[in-house]
MMTF fields as JSON, N, C-alpha, C and O atoms, coordinates in Angstrom:
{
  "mmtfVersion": "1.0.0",
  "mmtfProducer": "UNKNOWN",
  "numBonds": 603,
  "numAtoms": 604,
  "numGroups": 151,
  "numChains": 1,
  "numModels": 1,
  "chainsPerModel": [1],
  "groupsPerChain": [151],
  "chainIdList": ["A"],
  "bondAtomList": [4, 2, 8, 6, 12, 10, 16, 14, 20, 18, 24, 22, 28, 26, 32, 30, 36, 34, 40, 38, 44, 42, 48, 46, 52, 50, 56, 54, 60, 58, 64, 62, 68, 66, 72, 70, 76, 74, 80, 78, 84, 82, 88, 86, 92, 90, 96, 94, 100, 98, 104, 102, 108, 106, 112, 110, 116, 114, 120, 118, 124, 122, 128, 126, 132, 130, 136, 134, 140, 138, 144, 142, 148, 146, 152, 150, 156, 154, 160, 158, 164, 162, 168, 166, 172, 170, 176, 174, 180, 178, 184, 182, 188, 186, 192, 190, 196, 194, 200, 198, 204, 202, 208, 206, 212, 210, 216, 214, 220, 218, 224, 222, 228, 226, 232, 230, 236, 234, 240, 238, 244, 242, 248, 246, 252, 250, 256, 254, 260, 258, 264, 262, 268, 266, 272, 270, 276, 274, 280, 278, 284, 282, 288, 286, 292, 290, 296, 294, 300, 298, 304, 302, 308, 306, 312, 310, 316, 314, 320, 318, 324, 322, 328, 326, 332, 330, 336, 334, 340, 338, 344, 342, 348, 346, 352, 350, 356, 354, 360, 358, 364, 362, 368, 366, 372, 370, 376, 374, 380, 378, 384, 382, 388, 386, 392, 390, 396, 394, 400, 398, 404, 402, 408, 406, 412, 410, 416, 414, 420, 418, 424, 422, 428, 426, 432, 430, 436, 434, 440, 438, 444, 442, 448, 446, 452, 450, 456, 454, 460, 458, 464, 462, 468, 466, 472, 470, 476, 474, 480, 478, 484, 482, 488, 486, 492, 490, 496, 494, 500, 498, 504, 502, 508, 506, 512, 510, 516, 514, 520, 518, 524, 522, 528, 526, 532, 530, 536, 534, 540, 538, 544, 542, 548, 546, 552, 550, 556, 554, 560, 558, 564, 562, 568, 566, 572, 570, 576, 574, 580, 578, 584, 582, 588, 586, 592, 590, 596, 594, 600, 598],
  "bondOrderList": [1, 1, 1, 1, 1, 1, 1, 1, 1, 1, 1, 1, 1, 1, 1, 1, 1, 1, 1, 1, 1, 1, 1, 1, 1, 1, 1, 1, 1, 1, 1, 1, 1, 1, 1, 1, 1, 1, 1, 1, 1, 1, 1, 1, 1, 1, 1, 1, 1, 1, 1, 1, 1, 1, 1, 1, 1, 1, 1, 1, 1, 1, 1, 1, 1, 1, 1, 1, 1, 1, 1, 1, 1, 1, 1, 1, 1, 1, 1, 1, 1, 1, 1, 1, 1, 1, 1, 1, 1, 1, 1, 1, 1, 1, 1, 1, 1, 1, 1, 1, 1, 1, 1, 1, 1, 1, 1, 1, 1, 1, 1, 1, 1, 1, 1, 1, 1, 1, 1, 1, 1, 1, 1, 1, 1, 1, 1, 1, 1, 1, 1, 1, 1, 1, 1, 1, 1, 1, 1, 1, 1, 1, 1, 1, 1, 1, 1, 1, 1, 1],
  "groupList": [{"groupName": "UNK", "atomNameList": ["N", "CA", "C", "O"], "elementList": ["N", "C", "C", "O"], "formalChargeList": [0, 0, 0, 0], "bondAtomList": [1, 0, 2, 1, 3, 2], "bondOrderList": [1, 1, 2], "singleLetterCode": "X", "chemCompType": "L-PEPTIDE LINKING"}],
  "groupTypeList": [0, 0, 0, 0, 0, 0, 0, 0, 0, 0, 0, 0, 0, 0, 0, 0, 0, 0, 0, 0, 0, 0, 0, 0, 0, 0, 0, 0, 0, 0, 0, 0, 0, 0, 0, 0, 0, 0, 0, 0, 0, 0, 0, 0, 0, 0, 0, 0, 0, 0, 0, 0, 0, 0, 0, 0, 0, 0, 0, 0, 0, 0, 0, 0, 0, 0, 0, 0, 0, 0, 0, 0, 0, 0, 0, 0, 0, 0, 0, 0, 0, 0, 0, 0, 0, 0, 0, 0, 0, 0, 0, 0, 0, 0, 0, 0, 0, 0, 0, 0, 0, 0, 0, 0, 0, 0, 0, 0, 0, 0, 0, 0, 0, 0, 0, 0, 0, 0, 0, 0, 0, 0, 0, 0, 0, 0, 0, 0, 0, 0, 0, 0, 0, 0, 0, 0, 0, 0, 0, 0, 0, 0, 0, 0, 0, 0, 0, 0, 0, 0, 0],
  "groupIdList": [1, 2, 3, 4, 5, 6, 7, 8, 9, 10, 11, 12, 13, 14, 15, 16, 17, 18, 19, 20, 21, 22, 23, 24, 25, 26, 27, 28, 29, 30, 31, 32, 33, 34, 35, 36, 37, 38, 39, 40, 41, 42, 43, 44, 45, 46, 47, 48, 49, 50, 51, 52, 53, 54, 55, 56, 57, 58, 59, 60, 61, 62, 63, 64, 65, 66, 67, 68, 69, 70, 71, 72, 73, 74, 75, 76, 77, 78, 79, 80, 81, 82, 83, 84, 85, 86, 87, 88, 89, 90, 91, 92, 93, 94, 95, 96, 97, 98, 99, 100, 101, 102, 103, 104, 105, 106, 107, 108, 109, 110, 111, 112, 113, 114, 115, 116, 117, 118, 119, 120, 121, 122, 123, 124, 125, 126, 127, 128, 129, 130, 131, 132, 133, 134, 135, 136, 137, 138, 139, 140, 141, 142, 143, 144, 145, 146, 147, 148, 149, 150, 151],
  "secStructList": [7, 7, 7, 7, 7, 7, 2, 2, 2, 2, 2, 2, 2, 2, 2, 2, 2, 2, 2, 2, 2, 2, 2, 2, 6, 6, 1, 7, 7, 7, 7, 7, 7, 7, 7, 7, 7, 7, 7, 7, 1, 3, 3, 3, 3, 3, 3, 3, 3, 6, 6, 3, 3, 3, 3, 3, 3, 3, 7, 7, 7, 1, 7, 1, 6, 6, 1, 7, 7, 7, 5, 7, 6, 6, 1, 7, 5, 7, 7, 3, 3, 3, 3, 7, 7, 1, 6, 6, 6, 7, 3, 3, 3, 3, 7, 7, 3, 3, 7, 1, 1, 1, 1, 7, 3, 3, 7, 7, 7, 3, 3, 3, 3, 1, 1, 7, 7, 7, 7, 7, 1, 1, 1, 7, 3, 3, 1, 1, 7, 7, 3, 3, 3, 3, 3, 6, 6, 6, 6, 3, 3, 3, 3, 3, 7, 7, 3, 3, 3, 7, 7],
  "xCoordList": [-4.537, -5.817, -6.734, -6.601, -7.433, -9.084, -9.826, -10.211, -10.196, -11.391, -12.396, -11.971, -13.656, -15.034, -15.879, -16.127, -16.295, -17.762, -18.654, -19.199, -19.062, -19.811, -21.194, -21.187, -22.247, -23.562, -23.543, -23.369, -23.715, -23.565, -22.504, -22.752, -21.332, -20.234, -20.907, -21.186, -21.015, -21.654, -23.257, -23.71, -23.691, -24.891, -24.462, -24.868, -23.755, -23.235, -22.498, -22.952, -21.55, -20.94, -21.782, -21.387, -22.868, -24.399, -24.875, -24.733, -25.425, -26.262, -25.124, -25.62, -23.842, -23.013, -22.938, -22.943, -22.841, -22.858, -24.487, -24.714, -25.415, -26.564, -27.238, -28.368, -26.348, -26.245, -25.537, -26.03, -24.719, -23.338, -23.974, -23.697, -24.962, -26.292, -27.125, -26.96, -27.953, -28.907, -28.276, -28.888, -27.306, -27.12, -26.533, -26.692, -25.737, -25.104, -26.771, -27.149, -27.298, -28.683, -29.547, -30.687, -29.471, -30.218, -29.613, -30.201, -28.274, -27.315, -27.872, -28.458, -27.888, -28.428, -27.654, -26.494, -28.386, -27.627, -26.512, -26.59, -25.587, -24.787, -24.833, -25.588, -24.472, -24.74, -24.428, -23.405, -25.126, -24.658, -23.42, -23.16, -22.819, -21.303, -21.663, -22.4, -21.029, -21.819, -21.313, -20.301, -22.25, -21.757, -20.5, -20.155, -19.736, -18.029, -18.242, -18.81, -17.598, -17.053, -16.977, -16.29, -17.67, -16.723, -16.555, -17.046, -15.501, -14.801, -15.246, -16.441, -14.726, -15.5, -15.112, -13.965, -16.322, -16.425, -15.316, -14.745, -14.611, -13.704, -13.403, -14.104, -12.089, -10.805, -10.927, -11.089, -10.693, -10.399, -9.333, -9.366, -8.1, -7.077, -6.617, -6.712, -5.813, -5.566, -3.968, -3.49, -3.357, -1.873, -1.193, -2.114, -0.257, -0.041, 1.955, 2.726, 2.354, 3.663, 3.953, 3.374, 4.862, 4.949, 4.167, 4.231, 3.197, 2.176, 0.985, 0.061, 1.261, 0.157, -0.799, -0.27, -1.694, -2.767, -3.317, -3.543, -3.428, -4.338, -5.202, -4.749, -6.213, -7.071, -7.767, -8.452, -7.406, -7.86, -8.522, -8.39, -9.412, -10.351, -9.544, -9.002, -9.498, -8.959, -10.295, -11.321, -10.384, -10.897, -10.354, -9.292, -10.711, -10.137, -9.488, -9.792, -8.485, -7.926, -7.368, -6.539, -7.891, -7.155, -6.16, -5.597, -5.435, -3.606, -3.314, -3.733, -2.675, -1.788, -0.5, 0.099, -0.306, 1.495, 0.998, 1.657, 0.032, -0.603, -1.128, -1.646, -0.852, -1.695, -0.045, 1.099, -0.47, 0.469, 0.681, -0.339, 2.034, 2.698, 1.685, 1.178, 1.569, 1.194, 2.175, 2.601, 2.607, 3.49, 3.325, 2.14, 3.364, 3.732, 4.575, 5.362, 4.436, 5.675, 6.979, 7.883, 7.239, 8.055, 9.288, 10.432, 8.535, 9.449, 8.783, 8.678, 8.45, 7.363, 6.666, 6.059, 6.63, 5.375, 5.203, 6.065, 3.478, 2.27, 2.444, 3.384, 1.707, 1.088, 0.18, 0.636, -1.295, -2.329, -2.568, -2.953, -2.344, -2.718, -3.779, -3.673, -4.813, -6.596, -6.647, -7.009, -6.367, -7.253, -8.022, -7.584, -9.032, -10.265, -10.207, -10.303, -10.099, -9.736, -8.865, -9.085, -7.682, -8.689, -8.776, -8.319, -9.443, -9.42, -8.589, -8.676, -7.394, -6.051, -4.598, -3.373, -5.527, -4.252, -4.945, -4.307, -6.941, -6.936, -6.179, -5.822, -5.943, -5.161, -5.655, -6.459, -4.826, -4.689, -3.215, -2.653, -2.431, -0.724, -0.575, -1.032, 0.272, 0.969, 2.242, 2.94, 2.778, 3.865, 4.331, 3.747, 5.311, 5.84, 7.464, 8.325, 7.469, 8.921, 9.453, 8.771, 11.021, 11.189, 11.771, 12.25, 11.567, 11.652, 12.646, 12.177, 13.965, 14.626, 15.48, 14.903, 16.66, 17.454, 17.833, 18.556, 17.651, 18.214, 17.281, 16.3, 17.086, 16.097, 15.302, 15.823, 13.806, 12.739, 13.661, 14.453, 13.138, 13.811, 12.281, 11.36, 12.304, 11.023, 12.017, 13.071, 10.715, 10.846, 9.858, 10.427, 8.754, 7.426, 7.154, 7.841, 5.997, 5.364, 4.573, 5.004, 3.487, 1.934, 1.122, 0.655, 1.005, -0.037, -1.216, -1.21, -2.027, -3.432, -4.657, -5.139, -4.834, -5.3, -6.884, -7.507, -7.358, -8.746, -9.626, -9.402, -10.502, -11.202, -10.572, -9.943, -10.914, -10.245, -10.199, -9.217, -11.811, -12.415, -13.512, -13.856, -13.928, -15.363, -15.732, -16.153, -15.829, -16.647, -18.371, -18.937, -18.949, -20.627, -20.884, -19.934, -21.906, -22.711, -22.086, -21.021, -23.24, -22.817, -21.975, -21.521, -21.643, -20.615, -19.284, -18.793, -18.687, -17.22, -16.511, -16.939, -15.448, -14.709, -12.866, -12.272, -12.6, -11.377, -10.239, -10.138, -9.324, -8.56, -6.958, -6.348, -6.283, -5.29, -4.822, -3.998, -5.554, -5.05, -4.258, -4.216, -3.693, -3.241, -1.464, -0.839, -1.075, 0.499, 1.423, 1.033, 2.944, 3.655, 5.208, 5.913, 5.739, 6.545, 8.037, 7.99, 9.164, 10.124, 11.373, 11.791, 11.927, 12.701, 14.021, 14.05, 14.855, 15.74, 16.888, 17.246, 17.364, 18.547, 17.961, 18.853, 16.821, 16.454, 15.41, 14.902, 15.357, 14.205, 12.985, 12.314, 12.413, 10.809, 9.874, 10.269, 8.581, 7.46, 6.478, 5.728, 6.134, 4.641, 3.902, 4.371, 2.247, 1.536, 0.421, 0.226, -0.042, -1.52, -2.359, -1.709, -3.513, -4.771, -5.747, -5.706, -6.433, -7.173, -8.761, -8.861, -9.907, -11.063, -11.749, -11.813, -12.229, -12.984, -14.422, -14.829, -15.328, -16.443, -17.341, -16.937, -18.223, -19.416, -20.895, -21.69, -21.126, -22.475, -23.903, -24.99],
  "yCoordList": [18.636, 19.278, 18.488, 18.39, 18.086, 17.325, 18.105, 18.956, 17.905, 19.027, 18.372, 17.412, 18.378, 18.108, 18.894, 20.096, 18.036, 18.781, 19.133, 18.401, 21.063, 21.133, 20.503, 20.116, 20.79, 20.629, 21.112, 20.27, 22.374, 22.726, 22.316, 22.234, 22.041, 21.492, 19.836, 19.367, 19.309, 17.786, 17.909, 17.134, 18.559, 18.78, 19.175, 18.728, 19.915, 20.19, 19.077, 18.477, 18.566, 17.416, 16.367, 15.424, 16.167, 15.549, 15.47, 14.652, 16.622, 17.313, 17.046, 16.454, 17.33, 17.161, 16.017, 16.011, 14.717, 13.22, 12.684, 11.789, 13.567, 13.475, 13.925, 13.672, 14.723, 14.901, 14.525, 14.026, 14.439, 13.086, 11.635, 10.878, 11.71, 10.13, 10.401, 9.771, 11.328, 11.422, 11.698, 11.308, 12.234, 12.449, 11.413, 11.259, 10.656, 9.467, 8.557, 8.565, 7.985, 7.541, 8.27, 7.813, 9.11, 10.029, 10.131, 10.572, 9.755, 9.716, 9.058, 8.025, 9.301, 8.477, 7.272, 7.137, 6.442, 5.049, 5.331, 6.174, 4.498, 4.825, 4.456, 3.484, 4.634, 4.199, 2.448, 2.054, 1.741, 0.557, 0.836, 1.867, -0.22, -0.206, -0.793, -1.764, -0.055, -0.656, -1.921, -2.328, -2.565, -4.19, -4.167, -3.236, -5.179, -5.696, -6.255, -7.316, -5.238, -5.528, -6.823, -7.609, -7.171, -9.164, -8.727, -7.843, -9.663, -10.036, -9.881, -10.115, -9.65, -9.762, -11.251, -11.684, -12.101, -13.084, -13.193, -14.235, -12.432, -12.898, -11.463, -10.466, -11.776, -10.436, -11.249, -12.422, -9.487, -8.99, -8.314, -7.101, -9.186, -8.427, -8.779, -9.884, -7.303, -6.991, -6.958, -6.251, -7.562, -7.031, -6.354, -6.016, -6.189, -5.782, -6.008, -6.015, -6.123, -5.735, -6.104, -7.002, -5.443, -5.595, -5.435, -5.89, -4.704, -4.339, -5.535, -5.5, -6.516, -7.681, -7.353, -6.947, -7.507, -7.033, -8.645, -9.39, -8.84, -10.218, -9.714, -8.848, -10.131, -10.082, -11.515, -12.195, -11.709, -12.894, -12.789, -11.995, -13.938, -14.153, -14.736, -15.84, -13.936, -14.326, -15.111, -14.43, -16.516, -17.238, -16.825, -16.223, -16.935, -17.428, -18.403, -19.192, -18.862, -20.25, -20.503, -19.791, -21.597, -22.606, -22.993, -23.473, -23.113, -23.142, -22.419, -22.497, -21.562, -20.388, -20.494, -19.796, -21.787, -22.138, -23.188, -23.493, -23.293, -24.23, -23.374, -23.805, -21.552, -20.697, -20.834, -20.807, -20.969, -20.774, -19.833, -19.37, -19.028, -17.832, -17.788, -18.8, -16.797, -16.761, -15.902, -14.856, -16.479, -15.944, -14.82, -15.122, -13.664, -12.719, -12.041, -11.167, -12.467, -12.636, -12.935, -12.309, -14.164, -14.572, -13.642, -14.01, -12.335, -11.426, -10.895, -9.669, -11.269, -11.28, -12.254, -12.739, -12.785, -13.905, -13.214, -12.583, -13.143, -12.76, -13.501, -14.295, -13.442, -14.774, -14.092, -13.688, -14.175, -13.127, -14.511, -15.592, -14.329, -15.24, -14.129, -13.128, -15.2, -14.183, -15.272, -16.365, -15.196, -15.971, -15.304, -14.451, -15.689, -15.399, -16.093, -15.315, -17.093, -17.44, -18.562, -19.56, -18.606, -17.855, -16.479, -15.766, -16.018, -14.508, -13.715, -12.507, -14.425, -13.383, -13.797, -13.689, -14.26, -14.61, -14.068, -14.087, -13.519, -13.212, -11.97, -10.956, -12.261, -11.027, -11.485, -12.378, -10.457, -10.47, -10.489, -9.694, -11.374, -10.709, -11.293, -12.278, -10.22, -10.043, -10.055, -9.061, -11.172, -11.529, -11.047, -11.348, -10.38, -10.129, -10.537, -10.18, -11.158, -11.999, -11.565, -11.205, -11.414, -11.089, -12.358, -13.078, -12.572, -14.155, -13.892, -13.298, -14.404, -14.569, -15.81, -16.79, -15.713, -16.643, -17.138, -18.134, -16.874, -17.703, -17.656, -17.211, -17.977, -18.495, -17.172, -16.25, -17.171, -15.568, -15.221, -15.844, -13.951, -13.338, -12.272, -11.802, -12.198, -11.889, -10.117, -9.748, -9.365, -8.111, -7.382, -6.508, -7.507, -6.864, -7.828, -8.846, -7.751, -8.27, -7.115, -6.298, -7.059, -6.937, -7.498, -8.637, -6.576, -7.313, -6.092, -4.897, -7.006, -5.904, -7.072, -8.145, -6.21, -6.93, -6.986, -5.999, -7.765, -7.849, -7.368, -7.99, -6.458, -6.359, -5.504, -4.46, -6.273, -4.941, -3.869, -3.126, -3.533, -1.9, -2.187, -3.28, -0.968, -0.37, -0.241, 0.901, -1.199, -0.663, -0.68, -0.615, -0.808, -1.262, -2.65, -3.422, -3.066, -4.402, -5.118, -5.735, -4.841, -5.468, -4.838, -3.741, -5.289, -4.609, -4.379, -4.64, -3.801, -3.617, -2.487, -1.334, -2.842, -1.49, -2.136, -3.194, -0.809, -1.143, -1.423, -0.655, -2.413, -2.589, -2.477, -3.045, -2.119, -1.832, -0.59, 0.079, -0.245, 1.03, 0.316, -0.912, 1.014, 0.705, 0.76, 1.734, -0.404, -0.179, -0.853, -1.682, -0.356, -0.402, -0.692, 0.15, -2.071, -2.437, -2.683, -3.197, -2.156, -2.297, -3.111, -3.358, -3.499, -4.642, -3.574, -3.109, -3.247, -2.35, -2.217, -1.27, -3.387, -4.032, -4.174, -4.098, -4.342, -4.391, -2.971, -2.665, -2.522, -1.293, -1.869, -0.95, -2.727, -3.118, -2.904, -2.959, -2.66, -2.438, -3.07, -3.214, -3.815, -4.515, -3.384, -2.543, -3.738, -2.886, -3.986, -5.118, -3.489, -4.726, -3.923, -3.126, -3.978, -3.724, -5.053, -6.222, -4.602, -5.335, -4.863, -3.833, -5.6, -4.685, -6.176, -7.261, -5.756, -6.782, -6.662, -5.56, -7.856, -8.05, -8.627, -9.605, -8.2, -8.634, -8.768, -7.834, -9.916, -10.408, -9.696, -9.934],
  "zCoordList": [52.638, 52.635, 51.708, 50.489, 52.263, 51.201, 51.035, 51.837, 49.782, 49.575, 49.171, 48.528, 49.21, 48.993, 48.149, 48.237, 47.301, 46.552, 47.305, 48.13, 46.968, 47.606, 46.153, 44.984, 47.349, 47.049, 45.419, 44.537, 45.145, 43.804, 42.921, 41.718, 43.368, 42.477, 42.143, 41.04, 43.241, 42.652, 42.049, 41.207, 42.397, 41.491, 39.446, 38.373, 39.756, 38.476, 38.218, 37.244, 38.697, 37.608, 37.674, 36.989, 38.284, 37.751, 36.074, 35.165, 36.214, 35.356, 34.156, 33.197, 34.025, 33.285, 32.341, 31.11, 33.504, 33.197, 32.549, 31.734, 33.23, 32.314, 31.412, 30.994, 31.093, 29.743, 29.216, 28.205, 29.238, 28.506, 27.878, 26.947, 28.921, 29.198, 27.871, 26.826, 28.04, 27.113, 25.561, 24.567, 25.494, 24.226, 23.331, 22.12, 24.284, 24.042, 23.225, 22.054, 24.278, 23.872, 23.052, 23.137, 22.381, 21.192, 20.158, 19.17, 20.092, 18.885, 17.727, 18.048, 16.505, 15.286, 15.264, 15.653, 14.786, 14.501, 13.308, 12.415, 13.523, 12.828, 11.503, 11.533, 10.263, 8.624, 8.679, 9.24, 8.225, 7.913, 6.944, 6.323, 6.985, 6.166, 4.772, 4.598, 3.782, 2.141, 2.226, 2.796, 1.508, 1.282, 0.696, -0.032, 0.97, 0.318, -0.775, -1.035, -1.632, -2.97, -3.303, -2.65, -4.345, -4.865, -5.808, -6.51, -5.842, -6.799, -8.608, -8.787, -9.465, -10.653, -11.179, -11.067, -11.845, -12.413, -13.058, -12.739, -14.017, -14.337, -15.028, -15.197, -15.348, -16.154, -17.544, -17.88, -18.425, -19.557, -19.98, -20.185, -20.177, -20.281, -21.402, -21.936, -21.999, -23.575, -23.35, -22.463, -23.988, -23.872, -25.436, -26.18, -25.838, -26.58, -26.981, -26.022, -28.019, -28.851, -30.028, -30.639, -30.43, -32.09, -32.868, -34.01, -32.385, -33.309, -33.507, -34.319, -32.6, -32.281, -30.827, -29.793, -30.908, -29.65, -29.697, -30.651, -28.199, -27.879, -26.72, -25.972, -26.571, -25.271, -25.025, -25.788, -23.864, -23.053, -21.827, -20.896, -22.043, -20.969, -19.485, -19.545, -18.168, -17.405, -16.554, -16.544, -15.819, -15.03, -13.702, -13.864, -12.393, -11.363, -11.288, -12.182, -10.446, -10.445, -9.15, -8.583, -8.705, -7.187, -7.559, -6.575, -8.576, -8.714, -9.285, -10.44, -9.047, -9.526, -10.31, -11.129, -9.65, -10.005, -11.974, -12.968, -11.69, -13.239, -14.356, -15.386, -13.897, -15.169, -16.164, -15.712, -17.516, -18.055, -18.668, -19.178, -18.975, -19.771, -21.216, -21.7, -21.611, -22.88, -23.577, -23.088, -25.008, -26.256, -26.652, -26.793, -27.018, -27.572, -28.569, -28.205, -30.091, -30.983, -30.761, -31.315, -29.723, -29.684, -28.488, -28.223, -27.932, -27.577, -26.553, -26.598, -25.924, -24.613, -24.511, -25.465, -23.133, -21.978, -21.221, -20.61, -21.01, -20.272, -19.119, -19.149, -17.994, -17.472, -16.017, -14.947, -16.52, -15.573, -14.539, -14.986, -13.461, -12.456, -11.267, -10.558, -11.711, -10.931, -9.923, -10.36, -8.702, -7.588, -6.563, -5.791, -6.606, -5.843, -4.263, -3.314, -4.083, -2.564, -2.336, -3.023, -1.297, -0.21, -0.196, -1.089, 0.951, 0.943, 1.303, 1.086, 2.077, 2.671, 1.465, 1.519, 0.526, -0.75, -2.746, -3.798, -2.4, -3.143, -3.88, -3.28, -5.609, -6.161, -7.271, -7.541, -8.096, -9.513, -9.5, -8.746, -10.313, -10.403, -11.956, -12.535, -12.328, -13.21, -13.724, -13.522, -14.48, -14.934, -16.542, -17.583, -16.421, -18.093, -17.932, -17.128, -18.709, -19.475, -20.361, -21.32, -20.395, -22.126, -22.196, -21.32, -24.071, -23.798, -25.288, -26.259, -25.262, -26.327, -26.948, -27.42, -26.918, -27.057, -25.588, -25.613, -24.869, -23.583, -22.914, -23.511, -21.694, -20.414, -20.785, -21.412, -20.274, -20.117, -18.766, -18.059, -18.809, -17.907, -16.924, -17.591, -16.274, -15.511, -15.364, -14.845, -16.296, -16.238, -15.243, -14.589, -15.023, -14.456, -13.471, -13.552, -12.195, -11.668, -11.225, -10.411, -11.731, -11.128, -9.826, -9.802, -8.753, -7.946, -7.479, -7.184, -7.59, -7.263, -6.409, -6.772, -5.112, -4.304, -4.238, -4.628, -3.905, -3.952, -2.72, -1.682, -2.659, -3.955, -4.947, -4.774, -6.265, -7.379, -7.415, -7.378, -7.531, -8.434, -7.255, -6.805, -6.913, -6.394, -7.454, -7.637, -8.748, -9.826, -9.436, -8.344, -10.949, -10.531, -10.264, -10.398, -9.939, -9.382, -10.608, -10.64, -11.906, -12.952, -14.007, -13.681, -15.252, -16.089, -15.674, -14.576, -16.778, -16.392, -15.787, -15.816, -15.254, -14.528, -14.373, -14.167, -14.612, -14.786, -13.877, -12.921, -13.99, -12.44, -12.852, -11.946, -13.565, -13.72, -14.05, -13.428, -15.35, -16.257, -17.065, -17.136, -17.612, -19.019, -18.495, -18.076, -18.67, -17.946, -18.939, -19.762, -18.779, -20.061, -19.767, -19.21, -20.225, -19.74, -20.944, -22.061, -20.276, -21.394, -21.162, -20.031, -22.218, -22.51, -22.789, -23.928, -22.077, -22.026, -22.959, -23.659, -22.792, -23.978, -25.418, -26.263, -25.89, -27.073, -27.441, -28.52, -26.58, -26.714, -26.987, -27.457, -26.962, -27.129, -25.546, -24.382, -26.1, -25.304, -25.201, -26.166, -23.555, -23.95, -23.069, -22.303, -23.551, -22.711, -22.236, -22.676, -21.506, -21.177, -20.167, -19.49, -19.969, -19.416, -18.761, -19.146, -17.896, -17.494, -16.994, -16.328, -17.316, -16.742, -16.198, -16.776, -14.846, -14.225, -14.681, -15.048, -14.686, -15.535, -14.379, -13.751, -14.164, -13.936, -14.201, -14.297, -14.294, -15.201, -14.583, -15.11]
}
């Protein structure tokens, strides 16, 4: 059995589709998308143990494998590696070592992908928090922070 629209049934799924039409075409434009985050000029990161605090200026860097560890009374290595591009490899990562009588030993790794912070345009905003890492066998603690900076 076939059945056919009558007159009023196809008139109505008309009227249906044209309105489907018009509203479609009256719709508000849609929000532009906020501009993409960059990168901050450079990191501010504070680390901390033994009752010694350092804060260093982090750069971007096109070799990663060339940032070097930084000392920490002898009982912790740092080592903030910031690369900015390319863009499917920018990060921030974070290395902590305990470093004693034998080889460092890689306790922590940090990674935080870019973009950092939805912070503001300019000034600082923070991209880590305050994070706190322990050396198990000896009971010691490093801590370190980081805030992205823009000029």
């Amino acid at each position: 059995m076939v059945r056919t629209l009558s007159r009023l049934g196809a008139a109505s799924l008309f009227g249906v589709f044209a309105l489907a039409c018009a509203s479609a075409a009256k719709a508000p434009a849609p929000t532009p998308a906020p501009p993409a985050t960059q990168a901050p000029a450079w990191l501010e990161c504070t680390y901390s143990a033994s009752n010694e605090t350092h804060t260093v200026r982090v750069e971007p860097t096109q070799d990663p494998y060339g940032v070097k560890e930084l000392d920490l009374a002898g009982r912790f290595a740092v080592k903030f590696v910031y690369v900015t591009s390319p863009a499917d490899t920018a990060s921030l990562r974070i290395y902590a070592y305990s470093v004693g009588d034998a080889d460092p030993v890689l306790l922590h790794e940090g990674k935080y992908q870019l973009p950092l912070s939805a912070g503001p345009a300019h000034g600082r905003s923070d991209v880590t928090g305050r994070q706190l890492v322990y050396d198990r066998p000896l009971f010691r603690e490093l801590s370190y922070s980081c805030v992205g900076v823009r000029p």
